mmCIF file of C-alpha atoms in Angstrom:
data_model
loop_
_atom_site.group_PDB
_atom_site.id
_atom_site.type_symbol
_atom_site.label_atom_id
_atom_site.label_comp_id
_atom_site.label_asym_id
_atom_site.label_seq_id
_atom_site.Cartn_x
_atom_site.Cartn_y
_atom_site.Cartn_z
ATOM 1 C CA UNK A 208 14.372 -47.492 5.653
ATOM 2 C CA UNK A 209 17.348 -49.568 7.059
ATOM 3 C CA UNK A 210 15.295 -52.479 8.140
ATOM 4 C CA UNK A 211 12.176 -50.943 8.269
ATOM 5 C CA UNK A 212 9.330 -51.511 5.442
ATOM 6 C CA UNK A 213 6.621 -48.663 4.812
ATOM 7 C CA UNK A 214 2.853 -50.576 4.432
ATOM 8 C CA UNK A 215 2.485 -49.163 1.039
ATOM 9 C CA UNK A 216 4.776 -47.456 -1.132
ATOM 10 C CA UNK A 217 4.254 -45.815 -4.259
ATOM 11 C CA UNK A 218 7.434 -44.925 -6.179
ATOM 12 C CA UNK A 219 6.428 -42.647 -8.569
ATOM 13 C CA UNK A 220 4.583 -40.345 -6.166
ATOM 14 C CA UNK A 221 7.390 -40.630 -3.709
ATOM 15 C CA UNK A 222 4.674 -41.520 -1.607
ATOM 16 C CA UNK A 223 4.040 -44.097 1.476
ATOM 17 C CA UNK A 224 1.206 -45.417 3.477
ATOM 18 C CA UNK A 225 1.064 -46.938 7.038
ATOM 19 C CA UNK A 226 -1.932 -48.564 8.909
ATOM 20 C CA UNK A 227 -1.543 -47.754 12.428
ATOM 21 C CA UNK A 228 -3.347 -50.736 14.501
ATOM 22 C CA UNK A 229 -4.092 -48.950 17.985
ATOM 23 C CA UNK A 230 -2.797 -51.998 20.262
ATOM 24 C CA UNK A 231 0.050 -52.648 17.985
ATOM 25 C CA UNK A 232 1.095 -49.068 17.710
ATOM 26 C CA UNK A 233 0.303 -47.726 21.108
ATOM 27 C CA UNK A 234 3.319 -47.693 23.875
ATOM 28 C CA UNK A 235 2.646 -51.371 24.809
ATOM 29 C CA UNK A 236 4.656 -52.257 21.128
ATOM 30 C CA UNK A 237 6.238 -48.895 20.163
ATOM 31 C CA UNK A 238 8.787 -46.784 21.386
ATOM 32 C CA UNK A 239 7.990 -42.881 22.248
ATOM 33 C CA UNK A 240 8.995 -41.768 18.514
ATOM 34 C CA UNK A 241 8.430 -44.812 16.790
ATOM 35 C CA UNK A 242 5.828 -42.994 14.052
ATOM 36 C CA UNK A 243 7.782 -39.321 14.100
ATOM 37 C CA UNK A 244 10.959 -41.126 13.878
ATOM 38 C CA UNK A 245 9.493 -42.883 10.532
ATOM 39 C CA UNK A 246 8.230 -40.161 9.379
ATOM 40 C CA UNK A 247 11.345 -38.438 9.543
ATOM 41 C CA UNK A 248 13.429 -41.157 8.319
ATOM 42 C CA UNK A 249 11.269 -41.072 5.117
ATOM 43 C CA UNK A 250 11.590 -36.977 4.707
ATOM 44 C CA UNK A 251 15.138 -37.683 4.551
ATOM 45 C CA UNK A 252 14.738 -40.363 1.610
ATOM 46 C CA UNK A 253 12.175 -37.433 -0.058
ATOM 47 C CA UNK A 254 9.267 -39.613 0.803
ATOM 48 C CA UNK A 255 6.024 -38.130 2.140
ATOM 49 C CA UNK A 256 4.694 -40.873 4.864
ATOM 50 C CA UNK A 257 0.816 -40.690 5.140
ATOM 51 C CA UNK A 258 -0.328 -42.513 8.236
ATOM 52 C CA UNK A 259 -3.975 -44.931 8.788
ATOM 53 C CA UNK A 260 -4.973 -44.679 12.476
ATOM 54 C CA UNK A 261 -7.028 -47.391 13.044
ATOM 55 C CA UNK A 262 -10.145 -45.644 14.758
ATOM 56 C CA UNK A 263 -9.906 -43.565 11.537
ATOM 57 C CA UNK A 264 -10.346 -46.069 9.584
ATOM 58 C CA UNK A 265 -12.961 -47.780 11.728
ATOM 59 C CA UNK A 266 -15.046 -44.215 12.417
ATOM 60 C CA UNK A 267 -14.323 -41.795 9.490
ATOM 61 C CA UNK A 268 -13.159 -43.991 6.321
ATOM 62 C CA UNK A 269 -14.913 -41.953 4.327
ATOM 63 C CA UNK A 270 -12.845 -38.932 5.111
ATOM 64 C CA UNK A 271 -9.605 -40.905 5.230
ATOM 65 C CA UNK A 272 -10.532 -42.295 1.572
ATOM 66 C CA UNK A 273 -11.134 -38.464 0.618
ATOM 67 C CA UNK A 274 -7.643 -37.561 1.947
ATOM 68 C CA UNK A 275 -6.571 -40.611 0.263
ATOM 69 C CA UNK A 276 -7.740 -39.584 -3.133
ATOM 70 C CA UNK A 277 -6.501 -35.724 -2.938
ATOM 71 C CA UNK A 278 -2.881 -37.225 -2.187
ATOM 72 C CA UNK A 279 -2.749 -39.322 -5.247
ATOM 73 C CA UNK A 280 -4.580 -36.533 -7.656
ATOM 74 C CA UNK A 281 -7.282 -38.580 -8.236
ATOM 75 C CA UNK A 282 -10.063 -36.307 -7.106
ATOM 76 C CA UNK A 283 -12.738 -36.154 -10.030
ATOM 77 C CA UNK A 284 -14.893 -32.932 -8.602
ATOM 78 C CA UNK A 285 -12.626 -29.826 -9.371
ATOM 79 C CA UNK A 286 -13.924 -26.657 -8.656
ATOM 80 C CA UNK A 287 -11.954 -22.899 -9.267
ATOM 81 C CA UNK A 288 -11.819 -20.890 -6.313
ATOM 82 C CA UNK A 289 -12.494 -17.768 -8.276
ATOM 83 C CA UNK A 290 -15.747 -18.944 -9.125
ATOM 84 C CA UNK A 291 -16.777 -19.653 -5.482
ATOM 85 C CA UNK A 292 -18.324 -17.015 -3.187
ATOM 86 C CA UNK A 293 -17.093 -16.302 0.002
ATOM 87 C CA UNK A 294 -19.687 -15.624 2.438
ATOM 88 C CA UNK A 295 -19.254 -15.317 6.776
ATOM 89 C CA UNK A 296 -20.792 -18.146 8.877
ATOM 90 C CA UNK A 297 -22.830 -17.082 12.105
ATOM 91 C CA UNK A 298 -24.690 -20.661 12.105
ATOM 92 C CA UNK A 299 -22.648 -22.684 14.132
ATOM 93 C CA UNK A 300 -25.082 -25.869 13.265
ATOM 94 C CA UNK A 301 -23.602 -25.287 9.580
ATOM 95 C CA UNK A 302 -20.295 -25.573 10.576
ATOM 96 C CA UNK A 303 -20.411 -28.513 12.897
ATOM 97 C CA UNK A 304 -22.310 -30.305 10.495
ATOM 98 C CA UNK A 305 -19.596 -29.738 7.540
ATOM 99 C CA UNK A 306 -16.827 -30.047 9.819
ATOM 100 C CA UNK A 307 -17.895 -33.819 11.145
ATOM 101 C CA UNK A 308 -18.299 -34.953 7.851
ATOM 102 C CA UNK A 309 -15.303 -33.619 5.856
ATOM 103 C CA UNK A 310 -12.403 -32.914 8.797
ATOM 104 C CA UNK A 311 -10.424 -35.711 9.671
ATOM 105 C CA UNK A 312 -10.282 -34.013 13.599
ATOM 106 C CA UNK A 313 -13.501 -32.617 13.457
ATOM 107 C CA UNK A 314 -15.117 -29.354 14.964
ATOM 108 C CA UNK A 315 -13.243 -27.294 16.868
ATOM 109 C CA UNK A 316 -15.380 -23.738 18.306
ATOM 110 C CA UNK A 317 -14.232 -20.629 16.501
ATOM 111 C CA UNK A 318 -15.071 -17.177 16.275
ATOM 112 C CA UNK A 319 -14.562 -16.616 12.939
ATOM 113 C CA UNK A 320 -15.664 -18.668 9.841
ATOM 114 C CA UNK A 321 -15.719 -18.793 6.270
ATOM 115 C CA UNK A 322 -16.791 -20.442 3.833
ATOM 116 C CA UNK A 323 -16.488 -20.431 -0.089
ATOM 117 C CA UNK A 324 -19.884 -21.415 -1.706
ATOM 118 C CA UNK A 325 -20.434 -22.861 -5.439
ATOM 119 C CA UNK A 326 -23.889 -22.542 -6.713
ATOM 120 C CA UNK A 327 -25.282 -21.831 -3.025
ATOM 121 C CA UNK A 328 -23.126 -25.201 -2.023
ATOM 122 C CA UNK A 329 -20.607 -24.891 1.020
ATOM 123 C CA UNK A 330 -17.361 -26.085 -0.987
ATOM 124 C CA UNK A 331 -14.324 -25.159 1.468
ATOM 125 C CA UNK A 332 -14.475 -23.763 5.250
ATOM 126 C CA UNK A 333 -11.889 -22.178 6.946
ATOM 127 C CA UNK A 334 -12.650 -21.167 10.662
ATOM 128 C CA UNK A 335 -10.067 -19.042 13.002
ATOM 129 C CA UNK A 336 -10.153 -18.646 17.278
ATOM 130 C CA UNK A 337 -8.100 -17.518 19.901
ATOM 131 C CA UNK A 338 -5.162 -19.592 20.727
ATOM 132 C CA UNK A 339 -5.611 -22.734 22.075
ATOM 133 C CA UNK A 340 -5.224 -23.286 26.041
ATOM 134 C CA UNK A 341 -4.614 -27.306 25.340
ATOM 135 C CA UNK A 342 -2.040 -26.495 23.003
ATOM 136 C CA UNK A 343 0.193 -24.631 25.803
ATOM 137 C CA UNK A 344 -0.858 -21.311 24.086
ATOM 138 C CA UNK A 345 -2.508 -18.142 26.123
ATOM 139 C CA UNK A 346 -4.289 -16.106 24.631
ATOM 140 C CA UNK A 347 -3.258 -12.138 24.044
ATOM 141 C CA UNK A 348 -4.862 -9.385 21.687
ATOM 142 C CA UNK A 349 -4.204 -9.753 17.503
ATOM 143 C CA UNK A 350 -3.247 -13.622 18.153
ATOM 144 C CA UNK A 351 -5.072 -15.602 15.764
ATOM 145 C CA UNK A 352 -4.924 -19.360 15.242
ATOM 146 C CA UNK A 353 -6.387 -20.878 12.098
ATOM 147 C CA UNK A 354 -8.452 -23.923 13.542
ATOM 148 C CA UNK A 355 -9.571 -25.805 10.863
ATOM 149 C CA UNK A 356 -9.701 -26.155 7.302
ATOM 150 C CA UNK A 357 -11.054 -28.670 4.523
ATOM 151 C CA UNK A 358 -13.032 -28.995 1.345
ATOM 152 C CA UNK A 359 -16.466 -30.776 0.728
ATOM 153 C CA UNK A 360 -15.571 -34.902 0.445
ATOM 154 C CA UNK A 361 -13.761 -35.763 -2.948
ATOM 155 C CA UNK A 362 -13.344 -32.213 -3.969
ATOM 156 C CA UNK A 363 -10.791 -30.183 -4.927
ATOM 157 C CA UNK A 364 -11.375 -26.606 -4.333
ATOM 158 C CA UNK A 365 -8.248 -24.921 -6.430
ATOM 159 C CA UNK A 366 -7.175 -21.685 -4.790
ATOM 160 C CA UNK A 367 -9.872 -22.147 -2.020
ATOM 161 C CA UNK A 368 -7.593 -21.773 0.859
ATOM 162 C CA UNK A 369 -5.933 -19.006 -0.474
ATOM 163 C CA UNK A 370 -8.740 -16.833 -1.443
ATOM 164 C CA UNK A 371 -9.901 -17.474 2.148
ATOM 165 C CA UNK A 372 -7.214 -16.491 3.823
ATOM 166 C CA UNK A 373 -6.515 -13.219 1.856
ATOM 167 C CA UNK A 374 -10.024 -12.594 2.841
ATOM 168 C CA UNK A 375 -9.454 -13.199 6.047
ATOM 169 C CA UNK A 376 -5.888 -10.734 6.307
ATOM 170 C CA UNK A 377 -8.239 -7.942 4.223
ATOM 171 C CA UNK A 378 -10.899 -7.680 6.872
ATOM 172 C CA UNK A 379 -9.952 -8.398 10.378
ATOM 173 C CA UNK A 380 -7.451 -6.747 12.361
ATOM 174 C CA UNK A 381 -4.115 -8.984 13.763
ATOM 175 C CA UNK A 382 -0.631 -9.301 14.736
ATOM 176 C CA UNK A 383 0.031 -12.881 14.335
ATOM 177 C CA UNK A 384 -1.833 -16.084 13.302
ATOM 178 C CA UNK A 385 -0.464 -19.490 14.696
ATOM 179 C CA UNK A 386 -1.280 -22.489 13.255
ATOM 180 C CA UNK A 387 -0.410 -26.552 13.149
ATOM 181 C CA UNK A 388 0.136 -29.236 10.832
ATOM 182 C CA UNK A 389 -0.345 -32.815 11.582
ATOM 183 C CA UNK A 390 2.948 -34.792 10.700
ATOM 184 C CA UNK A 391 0.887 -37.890 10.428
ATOM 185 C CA UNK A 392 -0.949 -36.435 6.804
ATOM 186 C CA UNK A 393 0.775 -33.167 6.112
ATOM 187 C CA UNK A 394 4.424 -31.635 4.880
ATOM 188 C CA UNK A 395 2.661 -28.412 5.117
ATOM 189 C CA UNK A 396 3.394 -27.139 2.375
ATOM 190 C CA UNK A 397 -0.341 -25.551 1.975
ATOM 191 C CA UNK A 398 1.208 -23.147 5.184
ATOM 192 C CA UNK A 399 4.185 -22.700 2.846
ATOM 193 C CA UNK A 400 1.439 -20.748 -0.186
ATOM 194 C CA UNK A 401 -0.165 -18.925 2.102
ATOM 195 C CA UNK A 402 2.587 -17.123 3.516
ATOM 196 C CA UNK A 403 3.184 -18.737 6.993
ATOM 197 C CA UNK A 404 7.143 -19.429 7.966
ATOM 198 C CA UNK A 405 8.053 -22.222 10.084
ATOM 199 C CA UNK A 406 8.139 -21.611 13.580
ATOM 200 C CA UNK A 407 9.038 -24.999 15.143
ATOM 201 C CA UNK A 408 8.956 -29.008 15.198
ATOM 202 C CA UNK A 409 6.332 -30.006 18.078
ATOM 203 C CA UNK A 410 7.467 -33.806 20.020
ATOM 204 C CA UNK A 411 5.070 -36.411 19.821
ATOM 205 C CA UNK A 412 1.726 -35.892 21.302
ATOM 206 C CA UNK A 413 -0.165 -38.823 23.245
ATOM 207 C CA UNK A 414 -3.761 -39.976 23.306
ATOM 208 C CA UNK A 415 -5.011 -42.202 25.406
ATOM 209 C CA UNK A 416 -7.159 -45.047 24.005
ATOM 210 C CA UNK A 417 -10.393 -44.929 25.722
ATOM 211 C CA UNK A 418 -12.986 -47.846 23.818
ATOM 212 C CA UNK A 419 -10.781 -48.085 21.162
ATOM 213 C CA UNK A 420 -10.659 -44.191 20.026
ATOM 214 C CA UNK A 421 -7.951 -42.099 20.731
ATOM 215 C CA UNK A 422 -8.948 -39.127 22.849
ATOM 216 C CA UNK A 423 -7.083 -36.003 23.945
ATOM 217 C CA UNK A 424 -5.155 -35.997 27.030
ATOM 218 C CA UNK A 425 -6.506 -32.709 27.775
ATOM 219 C CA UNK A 426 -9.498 -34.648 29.015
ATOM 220 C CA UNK A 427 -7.525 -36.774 31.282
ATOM 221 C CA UNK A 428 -5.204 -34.258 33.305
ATOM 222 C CA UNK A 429 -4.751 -35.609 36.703
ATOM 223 C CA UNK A 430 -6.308 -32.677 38.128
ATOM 224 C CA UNK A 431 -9.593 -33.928 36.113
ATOM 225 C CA UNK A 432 -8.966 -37.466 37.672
ATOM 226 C CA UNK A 433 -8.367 -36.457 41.512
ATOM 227 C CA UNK A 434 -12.456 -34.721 40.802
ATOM 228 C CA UNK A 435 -13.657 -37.531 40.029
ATOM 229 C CA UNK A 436 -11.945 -39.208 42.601
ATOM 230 C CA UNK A 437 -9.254 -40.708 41.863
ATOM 231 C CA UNK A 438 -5.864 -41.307 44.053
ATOM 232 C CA UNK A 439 -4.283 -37.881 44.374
ATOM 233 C CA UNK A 440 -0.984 -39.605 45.185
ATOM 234 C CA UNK A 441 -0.818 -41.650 41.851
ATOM 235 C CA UNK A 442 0.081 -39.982 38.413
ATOM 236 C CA UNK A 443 -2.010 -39.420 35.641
ATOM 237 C CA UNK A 444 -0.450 -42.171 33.982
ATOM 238 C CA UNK A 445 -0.654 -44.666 36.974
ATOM 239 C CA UNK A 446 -4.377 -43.987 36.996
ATOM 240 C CA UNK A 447 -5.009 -44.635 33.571
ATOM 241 C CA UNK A 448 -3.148 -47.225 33.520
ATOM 242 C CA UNK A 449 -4.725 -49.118 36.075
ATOM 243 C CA UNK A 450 -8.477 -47.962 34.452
ATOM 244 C CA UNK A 451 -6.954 -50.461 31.244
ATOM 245 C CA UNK A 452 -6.309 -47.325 29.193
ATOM 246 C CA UNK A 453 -3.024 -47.050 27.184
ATOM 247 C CA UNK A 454 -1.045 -44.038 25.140
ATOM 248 C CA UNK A 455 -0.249 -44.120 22.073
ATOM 249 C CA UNK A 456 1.985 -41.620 20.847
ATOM 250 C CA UNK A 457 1.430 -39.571 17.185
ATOM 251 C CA UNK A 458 3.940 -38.023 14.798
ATOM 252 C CA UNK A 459 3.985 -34.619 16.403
ATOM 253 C CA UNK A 460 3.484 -31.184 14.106
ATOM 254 C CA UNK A 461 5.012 -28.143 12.630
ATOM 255 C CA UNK A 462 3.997 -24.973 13.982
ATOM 256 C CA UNK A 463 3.750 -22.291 11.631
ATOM 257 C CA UNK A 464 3.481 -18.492 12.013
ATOM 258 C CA UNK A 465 2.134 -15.155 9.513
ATOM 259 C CA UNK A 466 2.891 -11.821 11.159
ATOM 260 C CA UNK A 467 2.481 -8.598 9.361
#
């Protein structure tokens, strides 16, 4: 990568790793686009760059080692959509529980959510809300976004998402449905089979590291800061930044769009 070396590389899969150290990787060390630039560079070279973030690793290895697996088709639980039933979820306990352990971002309210179930086992959820007010999005009538979705730890679900989803277009009324994928584990190309179209390249997000986890900088708007009263006259930044807290920048996402 003209100077630049990739963790782990795996030829054959045209496949690479990096481990993301927080401190090492935040904007103390790295540039603005360090990660999406690398990311890039290695789409270019037909390389699909998976990347380790440290609290990840630290908090939810077993999901990252799950992820892990399903990249390198070494998943040994297979299981054929077309045998699963799909069934609506009004227990929201059910889906914060499976969402925790088997989504590397975790749970996320919805209104809607499905699931596909093999032999009374939740297999595969996908869950769908209105549009996202963190995300820069407002909200308007037949606007969809599809939140979340993931299979059970170490399983493959094959044609889960799509049976899902055509579930999901059969019964409920809509215009649009927006959705992301993270650059930092994703070429979406799962958007690509069910339909969606590319709608745009996002920038590079930032989180700030609070007790070494990376938390959303929705929660730290300055307007949030000046109420708990901090010095309306300093930035958001300046603030944090004198609390000991420091960004760290991801590998921004692909926004993708289905409209009938």
């Amino acid at each position: 990568l003209n100077g630049k070396e990739l963790d782990i590389y795996l030829p054959h899969l045209k496949l690479g790793f990096e481990f993301n150290g927080l401190y090492w990787h935040s904007e103390v060390n790295k540039e603005k686009d360090y990660h999406l630039n690398k990311t890039n560079e290695c789409l270019e070279k037909g390389i699909q760059l998976i990347h380790i973030w440290e609290d990840d690793w630290d908090y939810k290895q077993d999901i990252v080692k799950s992820i892990i697996l399903n990249k390198l088709g070494k998943n040994t639980n297979k299981i054929y959509g077309r045998k699963c039933q799909i069934k609506e979820i009004s227990d929201n306990k059910i889906v914060k529980r499976f969402l925790e352990e088997n989504h590397i971002q975790g749970f996320v309210g919805s209104k809607i959510k499905l699931g596909l179930y093999y032999n009374n086992e939740l297999v595969s959820l996908m869950t769908f809300g209105n549009l996202r007010r963190n995300l820069g999005q407002k909200s308007k009538e037949g606007s969809y976004e599809l939140l979340r979705f993931c299979n059970k730890l170490n399983t493959s679900v094959i044609g889960g998402a799509s049976k899902l989803f055509k579930y999901f277009i059969k019964n409920y009324d809509f215009k649009e449905i927006i959705s992301y994928s993270d650059n930092s584990r994703s070429n979406g190309n799962l958007y690509e089979i069910l339909g969606f179209q590319l709608l745009k390249n996002t920038i590079s997000n930032y989180y700030w590291v609070v007790e070494s986890v990376r938390k959303n900088r929705f929660n730290f708007r300055k307007d949030k800061l000046i109420k708990k009263g901090y010095d309306p006259n300093k930035t958001e930044i300046e603030i944090m930044n004198e609390l000991g807290y420091y960004r760290i920048f991801d590998c921004g996402s692909i926004k993708w769009i289905y409209s009938i």
